[in-house]
Amino acid sequence: MQENIEIALLNKYKKIIGIDEAGRGPLAGPVFVGAVVIESKKECELLAKIGRDSKSLSPKERERRYFQITKNFKYYSNFSTSDLIDQINIFKATELAIMKLLVKVVGKNLNDYYSIIDGKFFKLDYNYECIIKGDQISPLIGAASIVAKYERDIYMNQLHEIYPNYGFVNHKGYPTRKHIESIKKYGIISEHRKTFNPIKRFIEEGIL
């Protein structure tokens, strides 16, 4: 990847969209997609001070940067439910969430926008490229990762209020030992992904 990819792309396109997801690995909850849009080199320079790989940030720092991003930039989010993930698989559910987000952001202005997306192999009807570990390379994708992660965490915190026995506020649906023990003890809820192991195995073995 060349340095300053956002600035280079702004020489060709009016608006650049950074996109990333959060929640592909958990046993429960949606997969969220975040997007941040820049339209100028000045915005790009500001974003360089804010955008980071969300996984490298503490929850407090992620929240601080989230509000910096949402105050200063156009941002969007979308998600695919656990039911949809079980129906079409996590990759396709993530891809569909990205597609729906781009329909909302880009609309018919296809030639004005260019998207850079964390990951690989997505197939979209837009001007875009996938960048492996893009959240570590691009501040714009890093900002999108913060939006996706923060908003998904809020969703899981709210789910914890409804189902406190599962500890979603702590593990956010990921397969921790305590989460798996809670599943064995209390069973599964509608937000659990039934095609993900060990839940899938527990169902097949009659444990759930």
Coordinates of N, CA and C in Angstrom, one line a residue:
M1 N 0.8 -1.2 0.0 CA 0.0 0.0 0.0 C 0.9 1.2 0.0
Q2 N 0.5 2.2 -0.8 CA 1.2 3.5 -0.8 C 0.8 4.3 0.5
E3 N 1.7 5.2 0.9 CA 1.4 6.0 2.0 C 0.4 7.1 1.6
N4 N -0.4 7.6 2.6 CA -1.4 8.6 2.4 C -2.4 8.2 1.3
I5 N -2.9 7.0 1.4 CA -3.8 6.5 0.3 C -5.0 7.4 0.2
E6 N -5.5 7.9 1.3 CA -6.7 8.8 1.3 C -6.4 10.0 0.5
I7 N -5.3 10.7 0.7 CA -4.9 11.9 0.0 C -4.8 11.6 -1.5
A8 N -4.2 10.5 -1.8 CA -4.0 10.1 -3.2 C -5.4 9.9 -3.9
L9 N -6.3 9.3 -3.2 CA -7.6 9.0 -3.8 C -8.4 10.3 -3.9
L10 N -8.2 11.2 -3.0 CA -8.9 12.5 -3.1 C -8.5 13.3 -4.3
N11 N -7.4 12.9 -5.0 CA -7.0 13.6 -6.2 C -7.9 13.0 -7.4
K12 N -8.6 11.9 -7.2 CA -9.3 11.3 -8.2 C -10.8 11.3 -8.0
Y13 N -11.2 11.3 -6.7 CA -12.6 11.2 -6.3 C -13.0 12.3 -5.4
K14 N -14.3 12.7 -5.4 CA -14.7 13.8 -4.5 C -14.8 13.3 -3.1
K15 N -15.2 12.1 -2.9 CA -15.4 11.6 -1.5 C -14.8 10.2 -1.3
I16 N -14.2 10.0 -0.2 CA -13.6 8.7 0.1 C -14.3 8.1 1.4
I17 N -14.7 6.8 1.3 CA -15.4 6.2 2.4 C -14.5 5.1 2.9
G18 N -14.3 5.1 4.2 CA -13.6 4.0 4.9 C -14.6 3.1 5.6
I19 N -14.4 1.8 5.4 CA -15.4 0.9 6.0 C -14.7 -0.2 6.7
D20 N -15.3 -0.6 7.9 CA -14.8 -1.7 8.6 C -16.0 -2.4 9.4
E21 N -15.8 -3.6 9.9 CA -16.8 -4.3 10.6 C -16.4 -4.6 12.0
A22 N -17.3 -4.9 12.9 CA -17.0 -5.4 14.2 C -18.0 -6.5 14.5
G23 N -17.5 -7.6 15.1 CA -18.4 -8.7 15.5 C -18.5 -9.9 14.6
R24 N -17.5 -10.2 13.9 CA -17.6 -11.4 13.0 C -17.4 -12.7 13.9
G25 N -16.6 -12.5 15.0 CA -16.3 -13.7 15.7 C -17.2 -14.1 16.9
P26 N -18.0 -13.3 17.4 CA -18.8 -13.6 18.6 C -19.8 -14.7 18.4
L27 N -20.3 -15.3 19.5 CA -21.3 -16.3 19.4 C -22.7 -15.7 19.5
A28 N -22.8 -14.4 19.8 CA -24.1 -13.7 19.9 C -24.0 -12.3 19.4
G29 N -25.2 -11.8 19.0 CA -25.3 -10.4 18.5 C -25.0 -10.2 17.1
P30 N -25.3 -9.0 16.6 CA -25.2 -8.7 15.1 C -23.7 -8.5 14.8
V31 N -23.4 -8.5 13.5 CA -22.2 -8.0 13.0 C -22.5 -6.5 12.5
F32 N -21.7 -5.6 13.0 CA -21.9 -4.2 12.7 C -20.9 -3.7 11.6
V33 N -21.3 -2.8 10.8 CA -20.4 -2.2 9.8 C -20.4 -0.7 10.0
G34 N -19.2 -0.1 10.1 CA -19.1 1.4 10.3 C -18.5 2.0 9.0
A35 N -18.9 3.2 8.7 CA -18.3 4.0 7.6 C -18.1 5.4 8.0
V36 N -17.0 5.9 7.5 CA -16.6 7.4 7.7 C -16.3 7.9 6.4
V37 N -16.7 9.2 6.1 CA -16.5 9.8 4.8 C -15.7 11.0 4.9
I38 N -14.7 11.2 4.0 CA -13.9 12.4 4.0 C -14.1 13.0 2.6
E39 N -14.0 14.4 2.5 CA -14.2 15.1 1.3 C -13.0 16.1 1.0
S40 N -12.1 16.2 1.9 CA -11.0 17.1 1.7 C -9.7 16.7 2.3
K41 N -8.6 17.2 1.9 CA -7.3 16.9 2.5 C -7.2 17.4 3.9
K42 N -7.9 18.5 4.2 CA -8.0 19.0 5.6 C -8.6 18.0 6.5
E43 N -9.7 17.4 6.1 CA -10.4 16.3 6.9 C -9.4 15.2 7.0
C44 N -8.7 14.8 6.0 CA -7.8 13.7 6.0 C -6.7 14.0 7.1
E45 N -6.2 15.2 7.2 CA -5.2 15.5 8.1 C -5.7 15.5 9.6
L46 N -7.0 15.9 9.8 CA -7.6 15.8 11.1 C -7.8 14.4 11.5
L47 N -8.2 13.6 10.5 CA -8.5 12.2 10.8 C -7.2 11.4 11.2
A48 N -6.1 11.8 10.6 CA -4.9 11.1 11.0 C -4.5 11.2 12.4
K49 N -5.1 12.2 13.1 CA -4.9 12.3 14.6 C -5.9 11.5 15.4
I50 N -7.0 11.0 14.7 CA -8.0 10.3 15.5 C -8.2 8.9 15.1
G51 N -8.1 8.6 13.8 CA -8.4 7.2 13.4 C -7.3 6.2 13.8
R52 N -7.8 5.1 14.4 CA -6.9 4.1 14.9 C -7.6 2.7 14.8
D53 N -6.9 1.7 14.7 CA -7.5 0.3 14.8 C -8.2 0.2 16.2
S54 N -9.5 0.0 16.2 CA -10.3 0.0 17.4 C -9.8 -1.0 18.4
K55 N -9.2 -2.1 17.9 CA -8.8 -3.2 18.8 C -7.6 -2.7 19.7
S56 N -6.9 -1.7 19.2 CA -5.7 -1.2 20.0 C -6.1 -0.2 21.0
L57 N -7.4 0.1 21.2 CA -7.8 1.2 22.1 C -8.5 0.6 23.3
S58 N -8.4 1.2 24.4 CA -9.2 0.9 25.6 C -10.6 1.4 25.4
P59 N -11.6 0.8 26.1 CA -13.0 1.2 25.9 C -13.1 2.7 26.1
K60 N -12.5 3.3 27.1 CA -12.6 4.7 27.4 C -12.0 5.6 26.2
E61 N -10.8 5.2 25.7 CA -10.2 5.9 24.6 C -11.0 5.7 23.3
R62 N -11.6 4.5 23.1 CA -12.4 4.3 21.9 C -13.6 5.2 22.0
E63 N -14.2 5.3 23.1 CA -15.4 6.2 23.3 C -15.0 7.6 23.0
R64 N -13.9 8.1 23.5 CA -13.5 9.5 23.3 C -13.3 9.8 21.8
R65 N -12.6 8.8 21.1 CA -12.4 9.0 19.7 C -13.7 8.9 18.9
Y66 N -14.6 8.0 19.3 CA -15.9 7.9 18.7 C -16.6 9.2 18.6
F67 N -16.6 9.9 19.7 CA -17.3 11.2 19.7 C -16.6 12.3 19.0
Q68 N -15.2 12.2 18.9 CA -14.5 13.1 18.0 C -14.9 12.8 16.5
I69 N -15.0 11.6 16.2 CA -15.3 11.2 14.8 C -16.7 11.7 14.4
T70 N -17.6 11.4 15.3 CA -19.0 11.7 15.0 C -19.3 13.2 15.0
K71 N -18.5 13.9 15.7 CA -18.6 15.4 15.8 C -18.1 16.1 14.5
N72 N -17.0 15.5 13.9 CA -16.2 16.1 12.9 C -16.4 15.6 11.5
F73 N -17.0 14.4 11.4 CA -17.1 13.7 10.1 C -18.5 13.1 9.8
K74 N -18.8 12.9 8.6 CA -20.0 12.2 8.2 C -19.7 10.7 8.5
Y75 N -20.6 10.1 9.2 CA -20.4 8.7 9.6 C -21.7 7.9 9.4
Y76 N -21.6 6.6 9.3 CA -22.8 5.8 9.1 C -22.5 4.4 9.7
S77 N -23.6 3.7 10.0 CA -23.5 2.3 10.5 C -24.6 1.5 10.0
N78 N -24.4 0.2 10.0 CA -25.5 -0.8 9.6 C -25.1 -2.1 10.3
F79 N -26.1 -3.0 10.3 CA -25.7 -4.3 10.9 C -26.6 -5.4 10.3
S80 N -26.1 -6.6 10.4 CA -26.8 -7.8 10.0 C -27.1 -8.6 11.3
T81 N -28.3 -9.1 11.5 CA -28.7 -9.8 12.7 C -28.1 -11.2 12.8
S82 N -28.1 -11.7 14.0 CA -27.7 -13.1 14.2 C -28.5 -14.1 13.4
D83 N -29.8 -13.9 13.2 CA -30.6 -14.7 12.4 C -30.1 -14.8 11.0
L84 N -29.8 -13.6 10.4 CA -29.3 -13.5 9.1 C -28.0 -14.2 8.9
I85 N -27.1 -14.0 9.9 CA -25.8 -14.6 9.9 C -26.0 -16.2 9.8
D86 N -26.9 -16.7 10.6 CA -27.2 -18.1 10.6 C -27.8 -18.6 9.2
Q87 N -28.5 -17.7 8.6 CA -29.1 -18.1 7.3 C -28.2 -18.1 6.1
I88 N -27.3 -17.1 6.1 CA -26.4 -16.9 4.9 C -25.0 -17.0 5.1
N89 N -24.5 -17.1 6.3 CA -23.1 -17.2 6.9 C -22.6 -15.8 7.1
I90 N -21.6 -15.7 8.0 CA -21.1 -14.4 8.5 C -20.5 -13.6 7.4
F91 N -19.8 -14.2 6.4 CA -19.1 -13.4 5.4 C -20.2 -12.7 4.5
K92 N -21.2 -13.5 4.1 CA -22.3 -12.9 3.2 C -23.1 -11.9 4.0
A93 N -23.3 -12.1 5.3 CA -24.1 -11.2 6.1 C -23.3 -9.8 6.3
T94 N -22.0 -9.9 6.4 CA -21.1 -8.7 6.5 C -21.2 -8.0 5.2
E95 N -21.0 -8.7 4.1 CA -21.0 -8.1 2.7 C -22.4 -7.4 2.5
L96 N -23.5 -8.1 2.9 CA -24.8 -7.5 2.7 C -24.9 -6.2 3.5
A97 N -24.4 -6.2 4.7 CA -24.5 -5.0 5.5 C -23.7 -3.8 4.9
I98 N -22.6 -4.2 4.3 CA -21.8 -3.2 3.6 C -22.5 -2.6 2.4
M99 N -23.1 -3.6 1.6 CA -23.9 -3.2 0.4 C -25.0 -2.2 0.8
K100 N -25.8 -2.5 1.8 CA -26.9 -1.7 2.2 C -26.4 -0.3 2.7
L101 N -25.3 -0.3 3.4 CA -24.7 0.9 3.8 C -24.3 1.8 2.6
L102 N -23.7 1.2 1.6 CA -23.2 2.0 0.5 C -24.4 2.5 -0.4
V103 N -25.5 1.7 -0.4 CA -26.7 2.2 -1.1 C -27.2 3.5 -0.5
K104 N -27.1 3.5 0.9 CA -27.6 4.7 1.6 C -26.6 5.9 1.4
V105 N -25.3 5.6 1.5 CA -24.3 6.7 1.4 C -24.1 7.2 0.0
V106 N -23.9 6.3 -0.9 CA -23.5 6.6 -2.3 C -24.7 6.9 -3.1
G107 N -25.8 6.1 -3.0 CA -26.9 6.3 -3.9 C -26.6 6.1 -5.3
K108 N -26.9 7.0 -6.2 CA -26.6 6.9 -7.6 C -25.3 7.7 -8.0
N109 N -24.7 8.3 -7.0 CA -23.5 9.1 -7.3 C -22.2 8.2 -7.3
L110 N -22.3 7.1 -8.2 CA -21.2 6.1 -8.1 C -19.8 6.7 -8.4
N111 N -19.7 7.7 -9.3 CA -18.4 8.2 -9.8 C -17.8 9.2 -8.8
D112 N -18.6 9.6 -7.8 CA -18.1 10.6 -6.9 C -17.4 9.9 -5.7
Y113 N -17.7 8.7 -5.4 CA -17.2 8.0 -4.3 C -16.2 6.9 -4.6
Y114 N -15.3 6.7 -3.6 CA -14.4 5.5 -3.7 C -14.3 5.0 -2.3
S115 N -14.5 3.7 -2.1 CA -14.5 3.0 -0.8 C -13.2 2.2 -0.6
I116 N -12.7 2.3 0.6 CA -11.6 1.4 1.0 C -12.1 0.6 2.2
I117 N -12.0 -0.7 2.1 CA -12.7 -1.6 3.0 C -11.7 -2.6 3.7
D118 N -11.8 -2.7 5.0 CA -10.9 -3.6 5.7 C -11.3 -5.1 5.3
G119 N -10.3 -5.9 4.9 CA -10.6 -7.3 4.6 C -10.3 -7.6 3.2
K120 N -10.9 -8.7 2.7 CA -10.7 -9.1 1.3 C -11.9 -9.9 0.7
F121 N -11.9 -9.9 -0.6 CA -12.8 -10.8 -1.3 C -14.3 -10.3 -1.4
F122 N -14.6 -9.1 -0.8 CA -15.9 -8.6 -0.9 C -16.2 -8.3 -2.4
K123 N -17.4 -8.5 -2.8 CA -17.8 -8.2 -4.2 C -19.0 -7.2 -4.2
L124 N -18.7 -6.0 -4.6 CA -19.6 -4.9 -4.5 C -19.8 -4.1 -5.8
D125 N -20.9 -3.5 -6.0 CA -21.2 -2.8 -7.3 C -20.8 -1.3 -7.1
Y126 N -19.6 -1.1 -6.6 CA -19.1 0.3 -6.4 C -17.6 0.4 -6.7
N127 N -17.1 1.6 -6.7 CA -15.7 1.8 -6.8 C -15.1 1.5 -5.4
Y128 N -14.3 0.5 -5.4 CA -13.7 0.2 -4.0 C -12.5 -0.7 -4.2
E129 N -11.8 -0.9 -3.0 CA -10.8 -1.9 -2.9 C -10.8 -2.4 -1.5
C130 N -10.4 -3.7 -1.3 CA -10.3 -4.3 0.0 C -8.8 -4.2 0.4
I131 N -8.6 -3.9 1.6 CA -7.2 -3.8 2.1 C -7.1 -4.7 3.3
I132 N -6.2 -5.7 3.2 CA -6.0 -6.6 4.4 C -5.3 -5.8 5.5
K133 N -5.9 -6.0 6.7 CA -5.4 -5.2 7.9 C -5.5 -3.7 7.6
G134 N -6.5 -3.3 6.9 CA -6.7 -1.9 6.5 C -6.9 -1.0 7.7
D135 N -7.4 -1.5 8.8 CA -7.6 -0.7 10.0 C -6.3 -0.3 10.7
Q136 N -5.2 -1.0 10.3 CA -3.9 -0.7 10.9 C -3.1 0.2 9.9
I137 N -3.6 0.3 8.7 CA -2.9 1.0 7.6 C -3.5 2.4 7.4
S138 N -4.8 2.4 7.4 CA -5.5 3.6 7.0 C -6.3 4.3 8.2
P139 N -6.0 5.5 8.5 CA -6.7 6.2 9.6 C -8.2 6.2 9.3
L140 N -8.6 6.3 8.0 CA -10.0 6.4 7.6 C -10.7 5.1 7.9
I141 N -10.1 4.0 7.6 CA -10.7 2.6 7.9 C -10.6 2.5 9.5
G142 N -9.5 2.9 10.1 CA -9.5 2.9 11.5 C -10.6 3.6 12.2
A143 N -11.0 4.8 11.7 CA -12.1 5.5 12.2 C -13.4 4.7 12.1
A144 N -13.5 4.1 10.9 CA -14.7 3.3 10.7 C -14.8 2.1 11.6
S145 N -13.6 1.5 12.0 CA -13.6 0.4 12.9 C -14.0 0.9 14.3
I146 N -13.7 2.1 14.7 CA -14.1 2.7 16.0 C -15.6 2.8 16.0
V147 N -16.2 3.4 14.9 CA -17.7 3.5 14.8 C -18.4 2.2 15.0
A148 N -17.9 1.2 14.2 CA -18.5 -0.1 14.2 C -18.4 -0.8 15.6
K149 N -17.2 -0.8 16.2 CA -17.0 -1.4 17.5 C -17.7 -0.7 18.6
Y150 N -17.7 0.6 18.6 CA -18.4 1.3 19.7 C -19.9 1.1 19.7
E151 N -20.5 1.2 18.5 CA -21.9 1.0 18.4 C -22.4 -0.4 18.6
R152 N -21.5 -1.4 18.2 CA -21.9 -2.8 18.6 C -21.8 -3.0 20.1
D153 N -20.8 -2.4 20.7 CA -20.7 -2.5 22.2 C -21.9 -2.0 22.9
I154 N -22.4 -0.8 22.4 CA -23.6 -0.2 23.0 C -24.8 -1.2 22.8
Y155 N -24.9 -1.8 21.7 CA -25.9 -2.8 21.4 C -25.8 -4.0 22.4
M156 N -24.6 -4.5 22.6 CA -24.4 -5.6 23.5 C -24.6 -5.2 25.0
N157 N -24.3 -4.0 25.3 CA -24.6 -3.5 26.7 C -26.1 -3.4 26.9
Q158 N -26.8 -3.0 25.9 CA -28.3 -3.0 26.1 C -28.9 -4.4 26.2
L159 N -28.2 -5.3 25.4 CA -28.7 -6.7 25.5 C -28.4 -7.3 26.9
H160 N -27.4 -6.9 27.5 CA -27.1 -7.3 28.9 C -28.2 -6.9 29.8
E161 N -28.8 -5.7 29.6 CA -29.8 -5.3 30.5 C -31.0 -6.2 30.4
I162 N -31.2 -6.8 29.2 CA -32.4 -7.7 29.0 C -32.0 -9.2 29.5
Y163 N -30.8 -9.6 29.3 CA -30.3 -10.9 29.6 C -29.1 -10.8 30.5
P164 N -29.2 -10.4 31.8 CA -28.0 -10.2 32.6 C -27.2 -11.5 32.9
N165 N -27.9 -12.7 32.8 CA -27.2 -13.9 33.2 C -26.0 -14.3 32.3
Y166 N -26.0 -13.6 31.1 CA -25.0 -14.0 30.1 C -23.7 -13.2 30.1
G167 N -23.7 -12.1 30.8 CA -22.5 -11.3 30.9 C -22.1 -10.5 29.7
F168 N -23.0 -10.2 28.8 CA -22.7 -9.5 27.5 C -21.9 -8.2 27.7
V169 N -22.2 -7.6 28.9 CA -21.5 -6.3 29.1 C -20.0 -6.5 29.2
N170 N -19.6 -7.7 29.6 CA -18.1 -7.9 29.7 C -17.5 -8.5 28.5
H171 N -18.1 -9.5 27.9 CA -17.4 -10.2 26.7 C -18.0 -9.8 25.4
K172 N -19.1 -9.1 25.4 CA -19.7 -8.6 24.1 C -20.1 -9.7 23.2
G173 N -20.4 -10.9 23.7 CA -20.8 -12.0 22.9 C -19.7 -13.0 22.4
Y174 N -18.5 -12.6 22.7 CA -17.4 -13.5 22.3 C -17.3 -14.8 23.1
P175 N -16.7 -15.8 22.6 CA -16.7 -17.1 23.2 C -15.7 -17.3 24.4
T176 N -16.0 -16.5 25.4 CA -15.2 -16.6 26.6 C -15.6 -17.9 27.4
R177 N -14.8 -18.3 28.4 CA -15.2 -19.4 29.2 C -16.5 -19.2 29.9
K178 N -16.6 -18.0 30.5 CA -17.8 -17.7 31.3 C -19.1 -17.6 30.4
H179 N -18.9 -17.1 29.2 CA -20.0 -17.1 28.3 C -20.5 -18.5 27.9
I180 N -19.6 -19.3 27.6 CA -19.9 -20.7 27.3 C -20.5 -21.4 28.4
E181 N -20.0 -21.2 29.7 CA -20.7 -21.8 30.8 C -22.1 -21.3 31.0
S182 N -22.3 -20.0 30.7 CA -23.7 -19.4 30.8 C -24.6 -20.1 29.8
I183 N -24.1 -20.3 28.6 CA -24.9 -21.0 27.6 C -25.3 -22.4 28.1
K184 N -24.4 -23.1 28.6 CA -24.7 -24.4 29.1 C -25.7 -24.4 30.2
K185 N -25.6 -23.4 31.1 CA -26.5 -23.3 32.3 C -27.9 -22.8 31.9
Y186 N -28.0 -21.7 31.1 CA -29.2 -21.0 30.8 C -29.8 -21.3 29.4
G187 N -29.0 -22.0 28.6 CA -29.5 -22.2 27.2 C -29.2 -21.0 26.3
I188 N -29.8 -21.0 25.1 CA -29.5 -19.9 24.2 C -30.7 -19.0 24.0
I189 N -30.4 -17.8 23.6 CA -31.4 -16.8 23.3 C -31.5 -16.5 21.8
S190 N -32.4 -15.7 21.4 CA -32.5 -15.5 19.9 C -31.3 -14.8 19.3
E191 N -30.5 -14.1 20.2 CA -29.4 -13.4 19.7 C -28.1 -14.3 19.5
H192 N -28.2 -15.5 19.9 CA -27.1 -16.5 19.8 C -27.1 -17.0 18.3
R193 N -25.9 -17.2 17.8 CA -25.7 -17.7 16.5 C -25.6 -19.2 16.5
K194 N -26.6 -19.9 16.0 CA -26.7 -21.3 16.1 C -25.8 -22.1 15.2
T195 N -25.2 -21.4 14.2 CA -24.3 -22.1 13.3 C -22.9 -22.0 13.7
F196 N -22.6 -21.3 14.8 CA -21.3 -21.1 15.4 C -21.0 -22.2 16.4
N197 N -19.8 -22.8 16.4 CA -19.4 -23.7 17.5 C -18.9 -22.8 18.6
P198 N -19.1 -23.3 19.9 CA -19.6 -24.6 20.2 C -21.1 -24.7 20.3
I199 N -21.8 -23.6 20.0 CA -23.3 -23.7 20.1 C -23.9 -24.8 19.1
K200 N -23.4 -24.8 17.9 CA -23.8 -25.7 16.9 C -23.6 -27.2 17.4
R201 N -22.4 -27.4 18.0 CA -22.1 -28.7 18.5 C -23.0 -29.1 19.7
F202 N -23.2 -28.1 20.6 CA -24.1 -28.4 21.7 C -25.5 -28.8 21.3
I203 N -26.0 -28.1 20.2 CA -27.3 -28.4 19.7 C -27.3 -29.8 19.1
E204 N -26.3 -30.2 18.3 CA -26.2 -31.5 17.7 C -26.1 -32.6 18.7
E205 N -25.4 -32.3 19.8 CA -25.2 -33.3 20.9 C -26.3 -33.4 21.9
G206 N -27.3 -32.5 21.7 CA -28.5 -32.5 22.6 C -28.2 -31.8 23.9
I207 N -27.1 -31.1 24.1 CA -26.8 -30.4 25.3 C -27.8 -29.2 25.5
L208 N -28.1 -28.6 24.4 CA -29.1 -27.4 24.4 C -30.4 -27.9 23.8

